[in-house]
XYZ file of C-alpha atoms in Angstrom:
482
model
C -32.973 -18.411 -10.323
C -34.788 -15.625 -12.039
C -34.363 -15.618 -15.746
C -34.190 -11.694 -15.533
C -31.091 -11.692 -13.511
C -28.244 -10.871 -16.072
C -25.226 -12.959 -15.390
C -22.780 -10.355 -16.255
C -23.044 -6.661 -17.684
C -22.563 -6.421 -21.532
C -23.486 -4.196 -24.504
C -27.135 -5.723 -24.462
C -29.834 -3.030 -23.862
C -31.984 -5.526 -22.092
C -29.040 -6.469 -19.784
C -28.314 -2.767 -18.919
C -32.066 -2.159 -18.405
C -32.313 -5.193 -15.861
C -29.343 -4.061 -14.219
C -30.548 -0.366 -13.896
C -33.480 -1.738 -11.991
C -31.525 -3.956 -9.619
C -29.789 -1.098 -8.762
C -32.854 1.014 -8.297
C -34.383 -1.671 -6.271
C -31.244 -1.853 -3.925
C -31.347 1.588 -3.251
C -34.870 1.579 -2.448
C -34.302 -1.182 0.052
C -31.529 0.840 1.548
C -33.794 4.058 2.291
C -36.754 1.796 3.373
C -34.381 0.299 5.964
C -34.210 3.323 8.395
C -36.883 5.949 9.396
C -35.139 7.978 11.914
C -31.926 9.381 12.918
C -30.367 6.610 15.054
C -27.369 4.865 14.160
C -28.300 1.439 15.095
C -31.332 -0.567 15.814
C -30.307 -1.475 19.251
C -30.938 -5.155 18.562
C -29.506 -7.612 21.037
C -26.746 -9.682 19.649
C -28.174 -13.117 20.372
C -31.477 -12.292 18.409
C -29.167 -10.688 15.579
C -27.166 -13.864 15.286
C -30.253 -15.888 15.242
C -31.642 -13.997 12.433
C -28.455 -14.053 10.320
C -27.760 -17.680 11.032
C -31.381 -18.619 9.975
C -30.592 -17.149 6.283
C -28.492 -20.109 5.288
C -25.013 -20.323 3.397
C -25.341 -22.118 -0.031
C -28.635 -23.435 -1.488
C -28.675 -25.889 -4.215
C -30.591 -23.740 -6.507
C -30.058 -20.126 -6.467
C -33.342 -18.060 -5.303
C -32.867 -15.111 -7.703
C -31.785 -11.656 -6.730
C -35.517 -10.491 -5.823
C -35.714 -12.856 -3.392
C -32.301 -12.705 -1.744
C -32.878 -8.835 -1.902
C -35.765 -9.416 0.241
C -33.861 -11.497 3.009
C -31.178 -8.853 2.938
C -33.620 -5.924 3.375
C -35.714 -7.891 6.237
C -32.798 -9.290 8.309
C -29.553 -7.459 7.332
C -30.025 -3.816 6.257
C -32.258 -2.725 9.547
C -29.090 -3.882 11.507
C -26.267 -2.285 9.741
C -24.749 0.691 11.313
C -25.811 3.642 9.910
C -22.332 5.778 9.677
C -23.994 8.770 8.357
C -26.023 9.507 11.525
C -25.021 12.117 13.997
C -25.335 9.560 16.492
C -22.478 7.363 15.390
C -19.287 8.500 16.940
C -17.360 5.631 18.364
C -14.369 5.026 16.014
C -12.497 6.346 13.183
C -15.214 5.025 10.869
C -16.539 8.031 8.746
C -19.743 8.427 6.945
C -19.032 8.671 3.087
C -19.369 11.436 0.622
C -22.261 10.850 -1.745
C -20.067 11.109 -4.793
C -17.988 8.249 -3.470
C -20.863 5.882 -3.213
C -21.371 6.448 -6.969
C -17.359 5.927 -7.603
C -17.775 2.715 -5.696
C -20.203 1.806 -8.135
C -18.004 2.423 -11.011
C -15.111 0.618 -9.427
C -17.117 -2.489 -8.890
C -18.585 -2.516 -12.448
C -15.468 -2.341 -14.316
C -13.500 -4.340 -11.824
C -10.102 -3.117 -12.929
C -7.045 -4.239 -11.001
C -4.183 -2.237 -10.336
C -1.436 -4.603 -10.695
C -0.638 -4.255 -14.214
C -1.234 -1.444 -16.897
C -3.131 -3.921 -19.268
C -5.506 -4.794 -16.137
C -6.460 -0.957 -15.527
C -4.818 1.360 -18.080
C -7.065 4.624 -17.277
C -6.986 3.447 -13.759
C -3.076 3.123 -13.432
C -2.510 6.367 -14.933
C -5.210 8.040 -12.563
C -3.532 6.471 -9.566
C -0.088 7.630 -10.603
C -1.752 11.437 -11.333
C -3.232 11.036 -7.820
C 0.113 9.971 -6.002
C 2.101 12.896 -7.580
C -0.827 15.296 -6.342
C -0.700 13.692 -3.104
C 3.350 14.105 -3.006
C 2.918 17.804 -3.524
C -0.011 18.213 -1.038
C 1.896 17.057 1.722
C 5.284 18.971 1.005
C 7.481 16.007 -0.225
C 10.133 16.628 -3.094
C 8.261 15.917 -6.490
C 11.693 14.987 -8.161
C 12.654 12.047 -5.662
C 9.216 11.131 -3.955
C 6.623 8.285 -4.996
C 3.941 6.221 -3.396
C 0.934 3.985 -3.985
C -2.524 3.047 -2.742
C -2.857 0.409 -0.183
C -5.776 -1.518 1.656
C -5.677 0.794 4.769
C -3.554 2.353 7.284
C -2.121 -0.874 8.781
C -0.872 -1.874 5.246
C 0.618 1.456 4.571
C 2.268 1.370 8.030
C 3.712 -2.157 7.646
C 4.706 -1.264 4.023
C 6.815 1.611 5.321
C 8.654 -0.137 8.092
C 9.419 -3.065 5.751
C 10.975 -0.489 3.394
C 12.990 1.168 6.168
C 14.308 -2.246 7.246
C 15.634 -3.136 3.699
C 17.049 0.425 3.477
C 18.974 0.463 6.897
C 20.254 -3.151 6.241
C 21.443 -1.918 3.034
C 23.027 1.439 4.384
C 24.123 0.108 7.791
C 25.396 -3.489 6.975
C 25.719 -3.639 3.307
C 23.127 -6.492 3.193
C 20.451 -7.182 0.703
C 17.390 -8.479 2.648
C 15.443 -9.090 -0.587
C 18.064 -11.360 -1.814
C 19.585 -12.786 1.141
C 17.256 -12.807 4.173
C 17.848 -11.413 7.448
C 21.321 -10.253 8.407
C 23.075 -11.530 11.391
C 22.797 -8.386 13.400
C 18.845 -8.736 12.927
C 17.700 -9.586 16.611
C 19.301 -6.262 17.492
C 17.093 -3.882 15.367
C 14.614 -1.801 17.020
C 11.647 0.506 16.292
C 10.325 3.213 18.271
C 6.963 4.627 18.624
C 4.601 6.282 21.084
C 3.195 3.975 23.831
C -0.331 4.912 22.549
C 0.460 4.546 18.620
C -1.337 2.140 16.568
C -1.060 -1.399 17.007
C 0.103 -1.929 13.428
C 3.771 -1.109 14.496
C 3.662 -4.307 16.402
C 2.062 -6.207 13.855
C 4.877 -4.948 11.449
C 7.679 -5.881 13.892
C 5.821 -9.688 14.193
C 5.646 -9.852 10.537
C 9.129 -8.897 10.026
C 10.462 -11.389 12.279
C 11.605 -8.933 15.197
C 8.823 -9.689 17.486
C 6.706 -7.340 19.690
C 9.818 -7.115 22.012
C 11.713 -5.046 19.171
C 9.040 -2.186 19.279
C 10.322 0.275 22.064
C 7.299 2.412 23.475
C 8.094 6.052 24.217
C 6.307 7.505 27.296
C 4.072 10.307 26.431
C 3.309 13.911 28.135
C 0.048 14.932 29.564
C -1.243 16.087 26.064
C -0.479 12.349 24.964
C 2.376 13.276 22.624
C 5.764 11.514 22.606
C 8.073 12.846 25.147
C 11.023 13.625 23.062
C 13.471 13.899 26.001
C 12.356 10.312 27.051
C 13.063 8.902 23.178
C 16.476 10.739 23.259
C 17.305 8.952 26.467
C 15.931 5.462 25.187
C 18.083 5.552 21.970
C 21.229 6.651 24.215
C 20.891 3.694 26.487
C 19.839 1.257 23.722
C 22.785 2.070 21.648
C 24.952 1.801 24.728
C 23.368 -1.796 25.342
C 24.461 -2.963 21.858
C 20.871 -2.456 20.297
C 20.601 -1.043 16.730
C 17.846 1.681 16.365
C 16.530 1.820 12.724
C 13.007 3.323 12.747
C 10.835 5.652 14.614
C 6.982 6.308 13.917
C 5.726 9.797 14.635
C 2.165 9.684 14.974
C -0.276 12.371 13.565
C -3.578 11.880 15.252
C -3.499 8.988 17.890
C -6.445 6.566 17.768
C -7.877 7.759 21.093
C -6.733 11.275 21.717
C -6.156 12.667 18.203
C -2.675 13.736 19.576
C 0.201 14.795 17.261
C 3.620 13.743 18.056
C 6.571 16.442 17.718
C 8.226 15.340 14.453
C 10.354 17.905 14.409
C 12.116 16.912 17.418
C 12.120 13.174 16.285
C 13.722 14.204 12.984
C 16.453 15.731 14.905
C 16.870 12.492 16.907
C 16.615 10.134 13.860
C 19.281 12.035 11.887
C 21.621 11.810 14.866
C 21.295 8.088 14.699
C 20.840 7.553 11.128
C 17.139 6.212 11.547
C 14.184 6.412 9.222
C 11.283 8.475 10.343
C 7.861 7.395 9.521
C 4.694 9.509 9.631
C 1.764 7.587 10.792
C -0.969 10.222 9.616
C -3.637 7.773 9.096
C -5.865 9.992 11.064
C -4.535 13.508 10.923
C -3.586 13.696 7.155
C -7.020 15.329 6.743
C -5.770 18.299 8.429
C -3.742 19.135 5.587
C -7.301 20.301 3.741
C -7.653 23.067 6.445
C -6.210 26.659 6.218
C -7.136 26.684 9.824
C -5.342 23.572 11.350
C -3.177 22.247 8.572
C 0.159 23.922 10.513
C -0.552 21.205 13.343
C 0.954 18.703 10.783
C 3.172 20.652 8.781
C 6.185 18.629 10.227
C 4.925 15.640 8.060
C 7.028 17.201 5.198
C 10.279 16.374 7.506
C 9.319 12.600 7.511
C 10.795 9.850 5.182
C 7.562 8.147 4.656
C 3.854 8.934 5.251
C 0.708 6.995 5.744
C -2.312 8.639 4.536
C -5.988 7.120 5.279
C -9.150 8.576 3.224
C -11.589 6.470 4.889
C -11.265 8.477 8.202
C -11.270 12.350 7.970
C -11.512 12.479 4.132
C -15.059 10.883 4.536
C -14.177 7.950 1.514
C -15.491 4.547 1.443
C -13.759 1.737 3.164
C -10.848 0.945 2.279
C -8.684 3.657 0.809
C -5.238 4.418 1.881
C -1.852 5.668 0.514
C 1.844 5.280 1.540
C 4.229 8.089 0.280
C 8.166 7.908 0.291
C 10.479 10.741 0.041
C 12.815 8.340 -1.834
C 10.922 6.510 -4.337
C 13.910 3.870 -4.120
C 12.582 2.629 -0.865
C 9.535 1.180 -2.846
C 11.773 -1.181 -4.631
C 11.821 -3.705 -1.876
C 8.253 -4.924 -3.239
C 9.899 -4.999 -6.933
C 9.714 -8.436 -8.471
C 9.339 -9.117 -12.039
C 6.826 -11.922 -13.436
C 6.983 -12.911 -17.116
C 3.020 -13.111 -17.028
C 2.462 -9.724 -15.357
C 5.010 -6.994 -15.365
C 7.630 -7.612 -18.047
C 10.389 -5.201 -18.087
C 10.092 -4.564 -21.837
C 6.609 -3.273 -21.273
C 7.953 -0.870 -18.727
C 10.631 0.444 -21.115
C 7.818 1.227 -23.678
C 6.184 3.269 -21.114
C 3.523 0.633 -19.505
C 3.394 1.474 -15.970
C 2.970 -1.948 -13.890
C 2.232 -0.798 -10.204
C 2.526 -4.082 -8.809
C 6.360 -3.216 -8.340
C 5.478 -0.687 -5.456
C 2.894 -2.590 -3.552
C 2.723 -5.485 -1.012
C -0.486 -6.502 -2.932
C -0.951 -7.908 -6.326
C -4.378 -7.355 -7.104
C -5.772 -4.120 -5.951
C -8.916 -2.133 -6.328
C -8.834 1.148 -8.118
C -9.302 3.162 -5.028
C -7.589 6.471 -6.512
C -11.080 6.940 -8.384
C -12.730 7.709 -4.996
C -10.145 10.343 -3.913
C -10.118 12.085 -7.424
C -13.946 12.081 -7.390
C -14.050 13.599 -3.881
C -11.566 15.919 -4.473
C -12.858 17.412 -7.852
C -16.359 17.349 -6.416
C -15.643 19.247 -3.208
C -12.210 21.044 -3.971
C -9.961 22.161 -1.139
C -12.505 24.574 0.234
C -15.167 22.034 0.600
C -12.889 19.749 2.401
C -11.546 22.584 4.324
C -15.099 23.391 5.705
C -15.497 19.253 6.614
C -12.381 19.164 8.574
C -12.978 22.616 10.270
C -16.479 21.533 11.311
C -14.962 18.103 12.755
C -12.258 19.854 14.793
C -14.549 22.764 15.967
C -17.282 20.157 17.305
C -14.707 18.542 19.178
C -13.387 21.815 20.805
C -17.207 22.686 21.454
C -17.858 19.390 23.289
C -14.659 19.391 25.316
C -15.603 22.992 26.301
C -18.772 22.086 27.502
C -17.925 18.941 29.470
C -14.486 20.186 30.812
C -16.728 22.926 32.772
C -19.270 20.299 34.018
C -18.472 18.910 37.346
C -20.145 15.448 36.199
C -17.486 14.839 33.735
C -13.798 13.864 33.568
C -12.054 15.338 30.572
C -8.372 14.652 30.750
C -7.054 15.639 27.278
C -7.900 18.844 25.365
C -8.137 17.842 21.908
C -5.849 18.602 18.797
C -8.234 16.973 16.316
C -11.779 15.623 16.379
C -11.341 13.126 19.223
C -12.552 13.524 23.010
C -11.926 11.104 25.529
C -13.993 11.696 28.805
C -15.916 9.911 31.505
C -18.714 10.408 34.025
C -17.658 10.608 37.509
C -18.862 7.611 39.180
C -16.424 4.696 38.119
C -15.657 2.145 35.384
C -19.017 0.139 35.600
C -21.225 3.224 35.443
C -19.345 4.448 32.289
C -19.529 0.840 30.871
C -23.396 0.674 31.460
C -24.071 4.111 29.852
C -22.301 3.068 26.978
C -24.502 -0.122 26.656
C -27.511 1.744 27.194
C -26.761 4.323 24.484
C -26.062 1.636 22.183
C -29.602 -0.040 22.805
C -31.154 3.304 22.128
C -29.272 3.800 18.792
C -26.408 6.137 19.775
C -23.130 4.662 19.461
C -20.074 5.984 21.165
C -16.600 4.806 22.132
C -14.973 3.245 25.024
C -11.085 3.010 25.831
C -8.899 3.151 29.006
C -6.709 6.090 30.238
C -4.436 5.812 33.299
C -6.302 2.479 34.277
C -9.697 3.911 34.024
C -12.690 3.156 31.460
C -13.340 6.353 29.599
C -15.867 7.122 27.008
C -14.799 8.454 23.486
C -16.312 10.743 20.890
C -14.837 10.692 17.358
C -16.638 13.629 15.622
C -16.108 12.875 12.091
C -19.686 13.890 10.798
C -20.068 17.229 9.115
C -23.738 17.282 9.827
C -23.170 17.453 13.425
C -23.979 20.507 15.396
C -23.656 22.189 19.008
C -27.485 21.431 19.461
C -27.083 17.892 18.888
C -23.914 17.682 21.060
C -25.601 19.403 23.739
C -28.492 16.896 23.438
C -26.219 13.739 23.795
C -24.670 15.314 26.753
C -27.874 15.773 28.517
C -28.609 12.266 27.600
C -25.442 10.599 28.967
C -26.128 12.728 32.361
C -29.755 11.498 32.299
C -28.637 7.827 32.046
C -25.754 8.364 34.402
C -27.989 9.659 36.961
C -30.484 6.922 36.549
C -27.880 4.160 37.024
C -26.207 5.586 39.984
């Protein structure tokens, strides 16, 4: 290992100068790893696997930073996905705002942890401040609401369903799950969610010991939104059969279609049956920044809990999410005092220990990314980003819905468009693979048993002319393969 490689950051000027050089060298390697606007090198998976495996695992003696960076520069960086490319559009996997890359450097340098105040003093206070701001932003009552940052939408959704389960068992059965485990009625509990909702609802039911069978999938209409009448019938039939509904999930932006459920109609049914209503707005929460489109998710304020993902429409680095709850008491299901970590006497003296609100113990200071992005761009800047994304989806849908070469089954409410070329499943699969080999990455899914292609348009640098170019290339490839 080179003697120039500092072990840790310190007050030493020599260390700081060398670390600055390492950062500069790393940035140069990133910039030199691509020379065009493609999203991917197009390398074959077997060739890439061979390159990566040849790098080795753990040498007896370290090679030093410079040598390792050369290996990464040669075999890794050229074949990473370039999420900033306007030719990358398969998933809810966004490019990232430049200021948030800088925030990641700060987070990594200091490595504060969010479990106890003495592991992240300013970090703790900023997360609390940002959570309170999010409560206001989404229209939750300030005097009762709370939340915390999480690792992603799945953790936020699972946390919400755990909290709903514990609340319901206390309210309905007078049973403390945290102290006594599962109540005798547990096998009868049911969760209700869209048939095209995120799979984390099934994961949550598995983790909670109820299994996938406890998740009741509600049919959707032709816009891929929950059929509220069908939901009502399911509840009536299940209760008559002796089952116990405790939680429903309204999706604000389904993964494939960007469809937004009727949370107002779901709220009425949840109130009738004494259920918790969770908003999975991991995707759609970004619409809150748009004056033009925020009304589409206004019913979020009617829900009991909310999942927000910042690494989707907000364009922040992975991972960054939050759970917000209408009643802060819901998060007490995660509270447990440990003598070494979150002593009660510390909290009495004003030291906030966030571990009591989270499934996790150690957590990163992700709130800094949100703070720096919000302060840098403001609501106006974020509004432009969101309006561009939704507008691009509308433009693309308008183009292909008028073209007989395409099938476009669902008009987008957000920034995802599902479509296919006429010609069958195999043709559409081959088109996607051909585009991938050329450095354009698009998505693939299934609707009504048919293979569909998908654009998830999150990149604010994308414009109509580039969309037209991709449409033309898809048609050209399709014609050549037909």
